[in-house]
Amino acid sequence: MHHEFWHQRWEEGKIGFHEGKPNEHLLAHGPKLSLEDARVLVPLCGKSVDLAWLAAQGAEVVGVELVTSAVEQFFAEQGLVPERTKVGALERFHVPDLTIFAGDFFVLDAATAGGSFDVCWDRAALVALPTGMRERYVAHQRSLVRSGGTTLLVTFEHDGPTTEPPFSVPSALVRSLYADDAVEALAVEDSPLSPGLASRGATFVRDHVYRIVRA
Ligand SMILES: C[S@@+](CC[C@H](N)C(=O)[O-])C[C@H]1O[C@@H](n2cnc3c(N)ncnc32)[C@H](O)[C@@H]1O
């Protein structure tokens, strides 16, 4: 999507994707990931409280979010005052064990991020991107995760619109995007239909959860 689309969504408060509590799939499968002292990447993180949950498990967490006000809201809502530093085109917000880069995910490289990652938590990142950007996203995400590192991925499948996020990402697409890696399906679950998707004609939403080990 164009950056402007997301800036507008945040400006207008149209953030129906924000859960305000740790994601249920993260709670179910995260504890199996050896998070203690792991470096965890959270791409396209919004102001997800998953970041705080991961840090509370002893992980060193690095999120990336395009919209600076979302990052500011995250720290304010957590009652944290981050140190802010410009790093090229990004702005780094940092408290012990938790860093969020405000800016374009595609600009973040491993050196700027402080090294590669053991774990990646992707909830509503891949599904936020339209056809054509997903290959680029996966290539970039894989460049940040070390060989043997694990991605816990949550995608949605639905019969609603194909022109706006969340995009329906079927299983075959996940397997083709991550063809070089070991992809294991962990769960498939019907999810409550959001008012946004229902109003645009969707009749179901299904969550798919994958564990992907990088080659
Ligand atoms: C569907 S939301 C999901 C947010 C979060 N993962 C969650 O579960 O609440 C997608 C987020 O990605 C951000 N985003 C979109 N394109 C981005 C990019 N190129 N780089 C960084 N963040 C981006 C948007 O601003 C938005 O907050």
PDB file of N, CA, C and O in Angstrom, residues 9 11 16 38 41 44 48 53 71 73 80 83 88 101 103 106 116 131 154 162 176 200 204:
ATOM      1  N   ARG A   9      -4.927   6.272   7.769  1.00  0.00           N
ATOM      2  CA  ARG A   9      -5.629   5.362   8.694  1.00  0.00           C
ATOM      3  C   ARG A   9      -5.337   5.741  10.148  1.00  0.00           C
ATOM      4  O   ARG A   9      -6.240   5.804  10.977  1.00  0.00           O
ATOM      5  N   GLU A  11      -4.174   8.665  11.255  1.00  0.00           N
ATOM      6  CA  GLU A  11      -4.668  10.019  11.526  1.00  0.00           C
ATOM      7  C   GLU A  11      -6.163  10.001  11.851  1.00  0.00           C
ATOM      8  O   GLU A  11      -6.629  10.688  12.745  1.00  0.00           O
ATOM      9  N   GLY A  16      -8.836  -0.621  13.320  1.00  0.00           N
ATOM     10  CA  GLY A  16      -9.587  -1.797  13.774  1.00  0.00           C
ATOM     11  C   GLY A  16      -8.702  -3.015  13.978  1.00  0.00           C
ATOM     12  O   GLY A  16      -9.071  -3.952  14.698  1.00  0.00           O
ATOM     13  N   ALA A  38      16.191 -14.062  23.363  1.00  0.00           N
ATOM     14  CA  ALA A  38      16.129 -14.097  21.892  1.00  0.00           C
ATOM     15  C   ALA A  38      15.966 -12.680  21.353  1.00  0.00           C
ATOM     16  O   ALA A  38      15.338 -11.826  21.990  1.00  0.00           O
ATOM     17  N   LEU A  41      12.085  -9.831  16.087  1.00  0.00           N
ATOM     18  CA  LEU A  41      11.688  -8.779  15.142  1.00  0.00           C
ATOM     19  C   LEU A  41      10.165  -8.749  15.030  1.00  0.00           C
ATOM     20  O   LEU A  41       9.528  -9.798  14.862  1.00  0.00           O
ATOM     21  N   LEU A  44       6.139  -4.100  10.876  1.00  0.00           N
ATOM     22  CA  LEU A  44       4.835  -3.450  10.715  1.00  0.00           C
ATOM     23  C   LEU A  44       4.021  -3.583  12.006  1.00  0.00           C
ATOM     24  O   LEU A  44       2.906  -4.093  12.035  1.00  0.00           O
ATOM     25  N   SER A  48       1.101  -2.446  18.749  1.00  0.00           N
ATOM     26  CA  SER A  48       0.662  -3.721  19.313  1.00  0.00           C
ATOM     27  C   SER A  48       1.258  -3.976  20.697  1.00  0.00           C
ATOM     28  O   SER A  48       2.472  -3.844  20.900  1.00  0.00           O
ATOM     29  N   TRP A  53       4.513  -7.721  25.564  1.00  0.00           N
ATOM     30  CA  TRP A  53       4.426  -9.113  26.039  1.00  0.00           C
ATOM     31  C   TRP A  53       5.729  -9.849  25.724  1.00  0.00           C
ATOM     32  O   TRP A  53       6.279 -10.580  26.569  1.00  0.00           O
ATOM     33  N   VAL A  71       3.993   4.936  17.016  1.00  0.00           N
ATOM     34  CA  VAL A  71       5.093   4.568  17.924  1.00  0.00           C
ATOM     35  C   VAL A  71       5.010   5.413  19.197  1.00  0.00           C
ATOM     36  O   VAL A  71       5.157   4.901  20.316  1.00  0.00           O
ATOM     37  N   GLN A  73       2.327   6.682  20.450  1.00  0.00           N
ATOM     38  CA  GLN A  73       1.177   6.194  21.224  1.00  0.00           C
ATOM     39  C   GLN A  73       1.552   4.933  21.999  1.00  0.00           C
ATOM     40  O   GLN A  73       1.159   4.758  23.145  1.00  0.00           O
ATOM     41  N   LEU A  80       5.983   4.494  29.182  1.00  0.00           N
ATOM     42  CA  LEU A  80       7.433   4.459  29.017  1.00  0.00           C
ATOM     43  C   LEU A  80       7.897   5.723  28.297  1.00  0.00           C
ATOM     44  O   LEU A  80       7.199   6.229  27.400  1.00  0.00           O
ATOM     45  N   GLU A  83      14.205   6.829  24.639  1.00  0.00           N
ATOM     46  CA  GLU A  83      15.249   7.703  24.099  1.00  0.00           C
ATOM     47  C   GLU A  83      15.018   7.732  22.595  1.00  0.00           C
ATOM     48  O   GLU A  83      14.785   6.691  21.982  1.00  0.00           O
ATOM     49  N   GLY A  88      19.594   7.732  10.043  1.00  0.00           N
ATOM     50  CA  GLY A  88      19.293   7.839   8.608  1.00  0.00           C
ATOM     51  C   GLY A  88      17.843   8.246   8.414  1.00  0.00           C
ATOM     52  O   GLY A  88      17.359   9.202   9.014  1.00  0.00           O
ATOM     53  N   PHE A 101      11.685   1.162  15.524  1.00  0.00           N
ATOM     54  CA  PHE A 101      12.133   2.096  14.503  1.00  0.00           C
ATOM     55  C   PHE A 101      10.889   2.654  13.823  1.00  0.00           C
ATOM     56  O   PHE A 101      10.051   1.881  13.316  1.00  0.00           O
ATOM     57  N   GLY A 103       9.487   4.356  10.672  1.00  0.00           N
ATOM     58  CA  GLY A 103       9.897   4.546   9.280  1.00  0.00           C
ATOM     59  C   GLY A 103       9.576   3.304   8.472  1.00  0.00           C
ATOM     60  O   GLY A 103       8.884   2.386   8.943  1.00  0.00           O
ATOM     61  N   PHE A 106      11.380  -1.425   4.843  1.00  0.00           N
ATOM     62  CA  PHE A 106      12.329  -1.821   3.793  1.00  0.00           C
ATOM     63  C   PHE A 106      13.666  -1.093   3.915  1.00  0.00           C
ATOM     64  O   PHE A 106      14.640  -1.474   3.273  1.00  0.00           O
ATOM     65  N   SER A 116      21.164  -9.700  13.358  1.00  0.00           N
ATOM     66  CA  SER A 116      20.033 -10.448  12.802  1.00  0.00           C
ATOM     67  C   SER A 116      19.164 -10.991  13.946  1.00  0.00           C
ATOM     68  O   SER A 116      19.509 -10.860  15.120  1.00  0.00           O
ATOM     69  N   THR A 131      -0.593  -7.655  -3.380  1.00  0.00           N
ATOM     70  CA  THR A 131       0.144  -8.488  -4.333  1.00  0.00           C
ATOM     71  C   THR A 131       1.251  -7.631  -4.934  1.00  0.00           C
ATOM     72  O   THR A 131       1.044  -6.473  -5.239  1.00  0.00           O
ATOM     73  N   VAL A 154       0.951 -15.211  11.431  1.00  0.00           N
ATOM     74  CA  VAL A 154      -0.510 -15.326  11.434  1.00  0.00           C
ATOM     75  C   VAL A 154      -1.035 -14.627  10.183  1.00  0.00           C
ATOM     76  O   VAL A 154      -0.777 -13.435   9.976  1.00  0.00           O
ATOM     77  N   THR A 162     -10.631  -7.532  -2.242  1.00  0.00           N
ATOM     78  CA  THR A 162      -9.239  -7.875  -2.549  1.00  0.00           C
ATOM     79  C   THR A 162      -8.399  -6.614  -2.791  1.00  0.00           C
ATOM     80  O   THR A 162      -7.234  -6.708  -3.156  1.00  0.00           O
ATOM     81  N   SER A 176       4.416 -20.790  -1.108  1.00  0.00           N
ATOM     82  CA  SER A 176       5.245 -20.383  -2.248  1.00  0.00           C
ATOM     83  C   SER A 176       6.175 -19.226  -1.868  1.00  0.00           C
ATOM     84  O   SER A 176       7.328 -19.185  -2.273  1.00  0.00           O
ATOM     85  N   ARG A 200     -18.099  -4.881   4.102  1.00  0.00           N
ATOM     86  CA  ARG A 200     -17.621  -4.936   2.716  1.00  0.00           C
ATOM     87  C   ARG A 200     -17.868  -6.316   2.098  1.00  0.00           C
ATOM     88  O   ARG A 200     -17.233  -6.698   1.123  1.00  0.00           O
ATOM     89  N   PHE A 204     -16.807 -14.749   6.056  1.00  0.00           N
ATOM     90  CA  PHE A 204     -16.001 -15.484   7.042  1.00  0.00           C
ATOM     91  C   PHE A 204     -14.574 -14.936   7.072  1.00  0.00           C
ATOM     92  O   PHE A 204     -14.111 -14.326   6.099  1.00  0.00           O
TER      93      PHE A 204
END
